Short mmCIF file of C-alpha atoms and ligand atoms in Angstrom, two decimals:
data_model
loop_
_atom_site.label_atom_id
_atom_site.label_comp_id
_atom_site.label_asym_id
_atom_site.label_seq_id
_atom_site.Cartn_x
_atom_site.Cartn_y
_atom_site.Cartn_z
CA UNK A 1287 -14.32 -7.95 -12.73
CA UNK A 1288 -12.69 -4.58 -12.31
CA UNK A 1289 -10.10 -5.90 -9.93
CA UNK A 1290 -7.44 -6.01 -12.63
CA UNK A 1291 -7.98 -2.41 -13.70
CA UNK A 1292 -4.68 -0.69 -13.01
CA UNK A 1293 -4.39 2.40 -10.93
CA UNK A 1294 -2.22 5.38 -11.65
CA UNK A 1295 0.55 6.34 -9.27
CA UNK A 1296 0.00 9.98 -8.38
CA UNK A 1297 3.08 11.90 -7.25
CA UNK A 1298 3.74 15.54 -6.42
CA UNK A 1299 5.91 17.94 -8.38
CA UNK A 1300 9.02 16.69 -6.60
CA UNK A 1301 8.22 13.07 -7.28
CA UNK A 1302 7.08 12.12 -3.77
CA UNK A 1303 4.23 9.64 -3.93
CA UNK A 1304 0.78 10.94 -2.99
CA UNK A 1305 -1.77 8.22 -3.62
CA UNK A 1306 -3.30 5.83 -6.14
CA UNK A 1307 -5.65 7.33 -8.66
CA UNK A 1308 -8.29 5.70 -10.79
CA UNK A 1309 -7.81 6.01 -14.53
CA UNK A 1310 -10.89 8.22 -14.61
CA UNK A 1311 -9.45 10.63 -12.03
CA UNK A 1312 -6.17 10.70 -13.93
CA UNK A 1313 -8.00 11.62 -17.14
CA UNK A 1314 -9.56 14.56 -15.31
CA UNK A 1315 -6.07 15.75 -14.30
CA UNK A 1316 -4.98 15.66 -17.95
CA UNK A 1317 -8.12 17.42 -19.18
CA UNK A 1318 -7.68 20.16 -16.57
CA UNK A 1319 -4.04 20.62 -17.56
CA UNK A 1320 -2.77 19.70 -14.13
CA UNK A 1321 -0.27 17.04 -15.18
CA UNK A 1322 3.25 18.45 -14.78
CA UNK A 1323 5.18 15.43 -15.94
CA UNK A 1324 4.76 11.74 -16.42
CA UNK A 1325 6.97 8.69 -16.41
CA UNK A 1326 6.49 4.99 -16.50
CA UNK A 1327 6.64 2.30 -19.16
CA UNK A 1328 2.94 1.99 -19.68
CA UNK A 1329 0.37 4.32 -21.15
CA UNK A 1330 -3.34 3.72 -21.09
CA UNK A 1331 -5.37 5.11 -23.93
CA UNK A 1332 -8.70 6.48 -22.84
CA UNK A 1333 -11.13 7.32 -25.61
CA UNK A 1334 -13.72 10.03 -25.26
CA UNK A 1335 -16.50 11.40 -27.44
CA UNK A 1336 -16.35 12.30 -31.13
CA UNK A 1337 -16.21 15.89 -32.27
CA UNK A 1338 -18.24 17.35 -35.13
CA UNK A 1339 -15.74 15.95 -37.64
CA UNK A 1340 -16.17 12.48 -36.25
CA UNK A 1341 -12.73 12.40 -34.67
CA UNK A 1342 -12.69 10.60 -31.38
CA UNK A 1343 -10.75 12.27 -28.57
CA UNK A 1344 -7.99 10.24 -27.02
CA UNK A 1345 -5.96 10.76 -23.87
CA UNK A 1346 -2.81 8.85 -23.08
CA UNK A 1347 -2.49 8.30 -19.34
CA UNK A 1348 0.98 7.36 -18.08
CA UNK A 1349 1.36 4.88 -15.24
CA UNK A 1350 3.01 7.54 -13.04
CA UNK A 1351 1.91 11.18 -13.16
CA UNK A 1352 2.91 14.31 -11.26
CA UNK A 1353 0.30 17.00 -10.76
CA UNK A 1354 0.34 20.63 -9.66
CA UNK A 1355 -0.92 21.81 -6.32
CA UNK A 1356 -0.63 21.07 -2.65
CA UNK A 1357 -1.23 17.49 -1.73
CA UNK A 1358 -2.91 16.40 1.42
CA UNK A 1359 -0.47 13.64 2.22
CA UNK A 1360 3.04 14.72 3.09
CA UNK A 1361 5.73 12.21 2.34
CA UNK A 1362 7.60 10.98 5.35
CA UNK A 1363 4.62 10.63 7.62
CA UNK A 1364 3.73 7.22 8.97
CA UNK A 1365 0.76 5.69 7.18
CA UNK A 1366 -2.37 4.98 9.16
CA UNK A 1367 -2.44 1.65 10.94
CA UNK A 1368 -5.39 -0.35 9.68
CA UNK A 1369 -5.96 -4.08 9.82
CA UNK A 1370 -5.78 -4.42 6.06
CA UNK A 1371 -2.48 -2.52 5.91
CA UNK A 1372 -1.10 -4.52 8.84
CA UNK A 1373 -2.08 -7.85 7.27
CA UNK A 1374 -0.54 -6.74 3.97
CA UNK A 1375 2.72 -5.80 5.74
CA UNK A 1376 2.89 -9.29 7.18
CA UNK A 1377 1.81 -10.97 3.91
CA UNK A 1378 -1.27 -12.41 5.64
CA UNK A 1379 1.01 -14.65 7.66
CA UNK A 1380 0.45 -15.13 11.40
CA UNK A 1381 3.70 -14.01 13.02
CA UNK A 1382 3.35 -16.66 15.71
CA UNK A 1383 2.55 -19.93 13.91
CA UNK A 1384 3.85 -18.85 10.50
CA UNK A 1385 0.80 -19.98 8.55
CA UNK A 1386 -1.03 -17.89 5.99
CA UNK A 1387 -4.72 -17.21 6.57
CA UNK A 1388 -7.67 -15.50 4.91
CA UNK A 1389 -8.49 -12.08 6.35
CA UNK A 1390 -11.52 -13.46 8.19
CA UNK A 1391 -9.23 -15.60 10.39
CA UNK A 1392 -6.67 -12.87 11.11
CA UNK A 1393 -6.50 -10.34 13.90
CA UNK A 1394 -4.35 -7.47 15.12
CA UNK A 1395 -2.20 -8.61 18.03
CA UNK A 1396 -0.48 -6.17 20.36
CA UNK A 1397 2.96 -7.62 21.10
CA UNK A 1398 3.01 -5.85 24.45
CA UNK A 1399 -0.67 -6.07 25.38
CA UNK A 1400 -2.63 -2.86 25.59
CA UNK A 1401 -3.59 -3.78 29.15
CA UNK A 1402 0.14 -3.57 29.95
CA UNK A 1403 0.44 -0.18 28.31
CA UNK A 1404 1.49 -1.44 24.87
CA UNK A 1405 0.66 1.19 22.24
CA UNK A 1406 -1.55 0.65 19.22
CA UNK A 1407 1.26 1.39 16.77
CA UNK A 1408 2.99 -0.31 13.83
CA UNK A 1409 5.97 -1.17 16.05
CA UNK A 1410 3.82 -2.98 18.59
CA UNK A 1411 1.32 -4.76 16.38
CA UNK A 1412 1.57 -7.91 14.33
CA UNK A 1413 -0.73 -10.09 12.28
CA UNK A 1414 -1.91 -13.08 14.29
CA UNK A 1415 -4.41 -15.80 13.49
CA UNK A 1416 -7.29 -15.75 15.88
CA UNK A 1417 -6.22 -19.05 17.44
CA UNK A 1418 -2.71 -17.80 18.24
CA UNK A 1419 -4.09 -14.48 19.44
CA UNK A 1420 -6.38 -16.12 21.97
CA UNK A 1421 -3.63 -18.57 23.01
CA UNK A 1422 -1.29 -15.64 23.64
CA UNK A 1423 -3.93 -13.73 25.58
CA UNK A 1424 -2.90 -10.64 27.53
CA UNK A 1425 0.74 -11.69 27.69
CA UNK A 1426 3.94 -10.81 25.89
CA UNK A 1427 5.36 -13.42 23.47
CA UNK A 1428 7.98 -14.30 26.10
CA UNK A 1429 5.41 -14.82 28.82
CA UNK A 1430 3.21 -16.87 26.48
CA UNK A 1431 6.14 -18.91 25.20
CA UNK A 1432 5.32 -18.23 21.56
CA UNK A 1433 8.08 -16.21 19.92
CA UNK A 1434 7.55 -13.92 16.95
CA UNK A 1435 8.89 -15.21 13.64
CA UNK A 1436 9.46 -11.65 12.37
CA UNK A 1437 9.64 -8.24 13.99
CA UNK A 1438 7.03 -5.54 13.52
CA UNK A 1439 8.01 -2.23 11.93
CA UNK A 1440 6.38 0.93 10.64
CA UNK A 1441 6.32 0.99 6.84
CA UNK A 1442 7.03 4.28 5.16
CA UNK A 1443 4.63 5.94 2.77
CA UNK A 1444 6.09 4.35 -0.37
CA UNK A 1445 5.92 0.91 1.16
CA UNK A 1446 2.36 1.48 2.29
CA UNK A 1447 1.40 2.37 -1.29
CA UNK A 1448 3.06 -0.80 -2.59
CA UNK A 1449 1.16 -2.84 -0.03
CA UNK A 1450 -2.13 -1.12 -0.80
CA UNK A 1451 -2.21 -2.02 -4.49
CA UNK A 1452 -2.46 -5.67 -5.41
CA UNK A 1453 -2.39 -4.83 -9.10
CA UNK A 1454 0.71 -2.69 -8.94
CA UNK A 1455 2.58 -2.45 -12.24
CA UNK A 1456 6.26 -3.29 -12.48
CA UNK A 1457 7.34 0.28 -13.24
CA UNK A 1458 5.24 1.64 -10.36
CA UNK A 1459 6.71 -0.94 -8.00
CA UNK A 1460 10.25 -0.07 -9.12
CA UNK A 1461 9.58 3.63 -8.64
CA UNK A 1462 8.29 3.19 -5.08
CA UNK A 1463 10.75 0.46 -4.07
CA UNK A 1464 13.64 2.95 -4.38
CA UNK A 1465 12.10 4.86 -1.47
CA UNK A 1466 11.76 1.85 0.80
CA UNK A 1467 14.56 1.23 3.30
CA UNK A 1468 16.33 -2.11 3.14
CA UNK A 1469 14.63 -4.36 5.66
CA UNK A 1470 17.28 -7.05 5.40
CA UNK A 1471 16.16 -10.55 6.18
CA UNK A 1472 12.97 -9.94 8.05
CA UNK A 1473 11.69 -13.48 8.08
CA UNK A 1474 13.42 -16.14 10.16
ZN1 ZN B 2225 -1.19 -18.38 14.25
#
């Protein structure tokens, strides 16, 4: 029901992306006077209570807002590796058989197995369906004879934010996409 409610792209004073904000949290930033600047094509009108003259308060929330203050997340760091972020990077496609699966049938595969010293990092993990993962076992793709159809990589912060929001708005996507390196033709 609320899945189509947009989120607000929260950036710092310099324009570096910080996180996604709910509309409600964004309203709080406006009310507290913390919004430094705003851009974006869309504005969401949030209506509040009526004053003694019967005038209803109204706040226009832009789709991208910059706020004052120090932000926890520093741009340029590698986003946390989670299964949901990994599956989103790989578009829910198993990088061995090339089919798309629901989350319940996907797993995190270590290209170089952890038992061989392969790290649990973006560069060494891919989305694999559970069938391919068990077929591959504790072997490298070469050893198992099942090549990868695309190479793993670590997304940057902007890319991770794009991947994390299924209801991303066009202007928000455009804003973040400028900070994503060209991946070329990733898929074979
Ligand atoms: Zn598969």
